XYZ file of C-alpha atoms in Angstrom:
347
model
C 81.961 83.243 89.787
C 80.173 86.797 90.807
C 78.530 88.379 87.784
C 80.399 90.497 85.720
C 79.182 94.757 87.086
C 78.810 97.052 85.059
C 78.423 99.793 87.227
C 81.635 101.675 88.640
C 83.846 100.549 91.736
C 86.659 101.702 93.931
C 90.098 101.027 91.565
C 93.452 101.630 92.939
C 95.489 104.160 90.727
C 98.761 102.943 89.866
C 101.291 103.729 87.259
C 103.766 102.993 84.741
C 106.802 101.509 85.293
C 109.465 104.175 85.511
C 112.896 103.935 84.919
C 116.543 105.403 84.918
C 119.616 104.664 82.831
C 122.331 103.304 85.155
C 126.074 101.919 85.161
C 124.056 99.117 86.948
C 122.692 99.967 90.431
C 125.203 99.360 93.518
C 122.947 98.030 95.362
C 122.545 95.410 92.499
C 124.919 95.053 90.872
C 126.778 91.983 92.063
C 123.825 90.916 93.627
C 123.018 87.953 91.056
C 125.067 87.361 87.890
C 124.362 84.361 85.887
C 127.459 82.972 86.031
C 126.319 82.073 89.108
C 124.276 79.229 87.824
C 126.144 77.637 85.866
C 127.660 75.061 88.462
C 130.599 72.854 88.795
C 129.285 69.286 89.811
C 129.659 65.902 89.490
C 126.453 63.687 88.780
C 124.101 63.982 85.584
C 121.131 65.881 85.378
C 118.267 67.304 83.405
C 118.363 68.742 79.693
C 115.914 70.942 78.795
C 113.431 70.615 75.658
C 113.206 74.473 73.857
C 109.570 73.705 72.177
C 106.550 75.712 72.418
C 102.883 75.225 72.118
C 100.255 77.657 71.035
C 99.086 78.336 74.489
C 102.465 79.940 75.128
C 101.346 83.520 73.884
C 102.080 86.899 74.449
C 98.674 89.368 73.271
C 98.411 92.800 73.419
C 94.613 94.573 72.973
C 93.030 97.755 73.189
C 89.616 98.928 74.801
C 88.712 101.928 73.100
C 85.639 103.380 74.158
C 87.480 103.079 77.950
C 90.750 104.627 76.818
C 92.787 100.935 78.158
C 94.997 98.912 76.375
C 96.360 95.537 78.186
C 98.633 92.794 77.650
C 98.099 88.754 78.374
C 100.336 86.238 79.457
C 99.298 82.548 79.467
C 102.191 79.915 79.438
C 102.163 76.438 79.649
C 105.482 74.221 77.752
C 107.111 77.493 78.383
C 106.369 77.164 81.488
C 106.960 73.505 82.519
C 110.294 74.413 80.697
C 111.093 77.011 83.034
C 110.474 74.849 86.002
C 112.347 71.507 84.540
C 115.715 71.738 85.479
C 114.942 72.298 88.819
C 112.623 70.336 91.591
C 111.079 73.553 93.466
C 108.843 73.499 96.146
C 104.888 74.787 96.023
C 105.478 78.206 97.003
C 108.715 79.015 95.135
C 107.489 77.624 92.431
C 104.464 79.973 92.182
C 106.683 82.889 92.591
C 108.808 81.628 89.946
C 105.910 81.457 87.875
C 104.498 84.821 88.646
C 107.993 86.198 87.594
C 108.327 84.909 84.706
C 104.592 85.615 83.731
C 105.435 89.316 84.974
C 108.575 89.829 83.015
C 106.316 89.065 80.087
C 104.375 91.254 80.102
C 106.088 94.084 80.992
C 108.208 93.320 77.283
C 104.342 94.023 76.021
C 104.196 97.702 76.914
C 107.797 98.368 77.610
C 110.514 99.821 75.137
C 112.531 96.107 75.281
C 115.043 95.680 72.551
C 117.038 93.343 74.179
C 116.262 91.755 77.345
C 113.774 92.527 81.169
C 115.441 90.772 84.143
C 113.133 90.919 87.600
C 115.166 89.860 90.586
C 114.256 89.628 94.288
C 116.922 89.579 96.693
C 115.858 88.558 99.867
C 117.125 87.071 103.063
C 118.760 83.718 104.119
C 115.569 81.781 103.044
C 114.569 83.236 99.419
C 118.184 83.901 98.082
C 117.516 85.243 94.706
C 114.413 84.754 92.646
C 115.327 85.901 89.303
C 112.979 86.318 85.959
C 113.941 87.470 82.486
C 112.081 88.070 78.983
C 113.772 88.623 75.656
C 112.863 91.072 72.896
C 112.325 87.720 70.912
C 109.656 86.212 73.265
C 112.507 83.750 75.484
C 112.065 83.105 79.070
C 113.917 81.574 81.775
C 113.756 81.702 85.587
C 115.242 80.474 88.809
C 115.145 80.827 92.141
C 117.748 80.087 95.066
C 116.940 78.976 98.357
C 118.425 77.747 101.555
C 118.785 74.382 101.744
C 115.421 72.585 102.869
C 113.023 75.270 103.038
C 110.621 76.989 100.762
C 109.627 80.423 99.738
C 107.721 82.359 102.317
C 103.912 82.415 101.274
C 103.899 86.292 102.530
C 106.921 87.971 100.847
C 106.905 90.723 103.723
C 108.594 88.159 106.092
C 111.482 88.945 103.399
C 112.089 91.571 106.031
C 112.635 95.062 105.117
C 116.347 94.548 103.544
C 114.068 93.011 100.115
C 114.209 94.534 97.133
C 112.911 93.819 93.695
C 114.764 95.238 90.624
C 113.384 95.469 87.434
C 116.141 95.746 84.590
C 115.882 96.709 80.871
C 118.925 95.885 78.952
C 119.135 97.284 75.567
C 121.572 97.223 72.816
C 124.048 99.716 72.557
C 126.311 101.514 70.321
C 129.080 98.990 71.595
C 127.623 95.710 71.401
C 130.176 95.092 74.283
C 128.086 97.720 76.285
C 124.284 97.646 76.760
C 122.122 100.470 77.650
C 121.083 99.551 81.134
C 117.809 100.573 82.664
C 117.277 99.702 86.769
C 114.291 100.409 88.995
C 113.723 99.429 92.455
C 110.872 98.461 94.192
C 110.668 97.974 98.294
C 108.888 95.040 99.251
C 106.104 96.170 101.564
C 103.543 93.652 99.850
C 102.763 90.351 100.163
C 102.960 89.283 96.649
C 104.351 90.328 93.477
C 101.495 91.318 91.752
C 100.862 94.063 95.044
C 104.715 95.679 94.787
C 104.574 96.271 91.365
C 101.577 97.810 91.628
C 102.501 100.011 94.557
C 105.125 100.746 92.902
C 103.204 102.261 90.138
C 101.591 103.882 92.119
C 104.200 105.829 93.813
C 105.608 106.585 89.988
C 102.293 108.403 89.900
C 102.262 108.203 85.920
C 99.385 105.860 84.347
C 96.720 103.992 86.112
C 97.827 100.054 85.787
C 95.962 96.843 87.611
C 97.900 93.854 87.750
C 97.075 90.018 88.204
C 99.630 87.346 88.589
C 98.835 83.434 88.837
C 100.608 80.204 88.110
C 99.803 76.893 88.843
C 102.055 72.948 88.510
C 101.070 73.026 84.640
C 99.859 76.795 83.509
C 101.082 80.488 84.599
C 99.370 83.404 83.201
C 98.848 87.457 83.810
C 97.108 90.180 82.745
C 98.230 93.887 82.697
C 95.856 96.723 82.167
C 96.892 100.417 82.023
C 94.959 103.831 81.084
C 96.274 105.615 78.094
C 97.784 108.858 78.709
C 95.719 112.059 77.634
C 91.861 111.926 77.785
C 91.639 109.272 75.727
C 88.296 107.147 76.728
C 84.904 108.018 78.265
C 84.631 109.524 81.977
C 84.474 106.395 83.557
C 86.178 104.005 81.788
C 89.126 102.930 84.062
C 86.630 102.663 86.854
C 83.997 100.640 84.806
C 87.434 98.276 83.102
C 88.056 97.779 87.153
C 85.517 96.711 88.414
C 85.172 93.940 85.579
C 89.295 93.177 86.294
C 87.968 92.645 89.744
C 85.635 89.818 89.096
C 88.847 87.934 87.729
C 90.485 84.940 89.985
C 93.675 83.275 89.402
C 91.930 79.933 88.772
C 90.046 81.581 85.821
C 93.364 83.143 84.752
C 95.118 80.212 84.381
C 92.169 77.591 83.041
C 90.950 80.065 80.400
C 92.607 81.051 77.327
C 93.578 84.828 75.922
C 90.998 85.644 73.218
C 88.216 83.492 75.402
C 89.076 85.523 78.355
C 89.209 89.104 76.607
C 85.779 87.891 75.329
C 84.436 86.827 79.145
C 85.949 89.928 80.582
C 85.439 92.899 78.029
C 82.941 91.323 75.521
C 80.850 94.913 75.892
C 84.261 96.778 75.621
C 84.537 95.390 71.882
C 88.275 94.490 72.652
C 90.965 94.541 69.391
C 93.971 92.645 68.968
C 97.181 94.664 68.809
C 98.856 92.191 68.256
C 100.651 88.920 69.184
C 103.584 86.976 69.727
C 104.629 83.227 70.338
C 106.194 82.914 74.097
C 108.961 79.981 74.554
C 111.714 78.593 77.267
C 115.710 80.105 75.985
C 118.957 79.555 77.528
C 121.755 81.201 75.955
C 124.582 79.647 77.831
C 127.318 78.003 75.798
C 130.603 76.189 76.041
C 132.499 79.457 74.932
C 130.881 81.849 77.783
C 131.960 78.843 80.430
C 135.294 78.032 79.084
C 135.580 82.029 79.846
C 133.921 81.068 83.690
C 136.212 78.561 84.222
C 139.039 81.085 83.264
C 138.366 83.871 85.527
C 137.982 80.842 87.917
C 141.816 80.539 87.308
C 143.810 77.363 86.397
C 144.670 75.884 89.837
C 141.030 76.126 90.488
C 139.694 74.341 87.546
C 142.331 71.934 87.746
C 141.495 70.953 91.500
C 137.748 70.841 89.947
C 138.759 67.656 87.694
C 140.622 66.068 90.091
C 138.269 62.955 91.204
C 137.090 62.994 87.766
C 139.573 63.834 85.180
C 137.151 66.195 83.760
C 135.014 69.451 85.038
C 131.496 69.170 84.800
C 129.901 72.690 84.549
C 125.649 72.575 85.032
C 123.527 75.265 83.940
C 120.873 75.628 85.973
C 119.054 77.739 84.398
C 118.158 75.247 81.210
C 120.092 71.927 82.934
C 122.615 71.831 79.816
C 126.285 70.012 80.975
C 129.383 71.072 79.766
C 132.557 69.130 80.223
C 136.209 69.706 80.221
C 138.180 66.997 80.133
C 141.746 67.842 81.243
C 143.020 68.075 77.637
C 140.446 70.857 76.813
C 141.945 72.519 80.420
C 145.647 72.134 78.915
C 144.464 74.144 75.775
C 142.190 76.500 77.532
C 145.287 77.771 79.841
C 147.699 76.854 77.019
C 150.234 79.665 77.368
C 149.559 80.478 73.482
C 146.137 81.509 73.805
C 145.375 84.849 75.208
C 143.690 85.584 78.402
C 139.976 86.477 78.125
C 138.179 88.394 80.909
C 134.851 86.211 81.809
C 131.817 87.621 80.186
C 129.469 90.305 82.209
C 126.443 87.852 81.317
C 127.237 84.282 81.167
C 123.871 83.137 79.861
């Protein structure tokens, strides 16, 4: 590992993530929806253990003398959560990881009250990759590709049809009708970490560096971004970069938060901001796909349990099953009970 400069280097200037209040986007809007992964099928398959260790951490510090405040990702049950209810090939599987390590952080210096979804829409190969953070520190993840391939290793052989959308989703006045935030971000890079940070830069609001890594048992990032104002000495953001450059994924993921801060920006005399625990969350249920399997419509569910006698609905999101025998299916389309529109979120 090089030594750790203290004299100043070339940075790239990017900026904060920008965004727009939307009735959602129409160019994303029915591009992914949940519901979509919660599958009817007929064979057992994985459940999905919630727990968390302390390794699964979300930290947010301050450099003061440089005017910089960051945020640190490092997950690892989280993580292997994330990744269980699905077997993923190398390469999607480290964009999975980046994702979710992304959508992370960006609840650490973002105004989230609710939830951050990142989703990358790409072509016939990477369907969706989609990534989302809760207020409360809950992550989940999953990407869809075409059958036997895996993830390019270059995401600009996405073609120039890719986009990546970044979406707050706040509580609103209506509980029934979140405050929606969208941005969208070309992909012209090769990896995550590179879009978002063009994309900051073409925001032209705060300086921000970005690193993204994940590995088979650990993903991690770490966000830095100049405070507004002139808060900081003269060359602060350019002395902060050129120690952020001396940082490799390996040492992301094999070193832990307050060890690395100490590595890193020992001379910076980093503080905590603050911290909070990081864990794997599904929030499907048997109500939001009894709703699924109405919009679905009865002769549809009904054809679904014929081999069976039952409909077996997979998350695959968290690899929860939920059946329906064909009693349930007489009560569900009972004439008695009232038609329900299927929820806008199914998870």
């Amino acid at each position: 590992m090089p030594p750790r400069p203290s004299a100043d280097s070339a940075c790239a200037a990017v900026a904060q993530l920008a965004c727009h209040p939307i009735h959602p986007s129409p160019l994303f809007a029915k591009t992914f929806n949940p519901d979509a992964c919660c599958i009817i099928r007929q064979h057992a398959s994985l459940t999905s253990d919630v727990s968390m260790t302390d390794h699964d951490q979300l930290s947010r510090f301050l450099l003061p003398a440089a005017g910089v405040r960051g945020v640190h990702v490092r997950l690892t049950k989280a993580w292997d959560d994330i990744q269980g209810a699905a077997e993923y090939p190398p390469a999607a599987r480290q964009l999975l990881g980046e994702a979710a390590v992304a959508a992370a952080l960006f609840t650490g210096h973002s105004k989230v009250h609710g939830r951050l979804s990142l989703q990358l829409r790409g072509n016939d190969t990477l369907r969706t990759l989609f990534a989302e953070c809760t207020a409360a520190g809950t992550l989940r993840g999953i990407v869809q590709l075409a059958d036997g391939v895996d993830a390019p290793t270059d995401l600009r052989e996405l073609g120039d049809a890719a986009l990546l959308a970044i979406t707050i989703e706040n509580p609103g006045l209506d509980p029934r009708e979140p405050q929606r935030y969208q941005s969208l971000v070309g992909m012209q890079a090769p990896d995550l970490a590179e879009a978002f940070e063009t994309y900051f830069q073409q925001s032209e609001q705060l300086p921000t560096r970005l690193l993204l890594a994940a590995g088979p048992d650990q993903a991690a990032g770490l966000l830095l971004q100049k405070l507004p104002g002139d808060e900081g000495d003269n060359d602060g953001w350019t002395r902060i970069g050129a120690l952020f450059d001396t940082l490799g994924a390996p040492e992301l993921l094999s070193v832990a938060g307050q060890d690395l801060l100490h590595r890193l920006f020992h001379e910076e005399e980093p503080q905590l901001l603050g911290s909070k625990p990081l864990s794997f969350g599904c929030s499907c249920s048997r109500e939001r796909v009894a709703s699924m399997l109405q919009s679905l419509g009865e002769e549809e569910a009904r054809a679904a349990a014929e081999t069976t006698g039952e409909v077996e609905v997979r998350c695959e999101f968290c690899g929860r099953e939920y059946h329906f025998p064909l009693t349930a299916l007489d009560v569900l389309f009972s004439a008695a009970q009232p038609s329900r529109e299927a929820p806008e979120r199914l998870q």
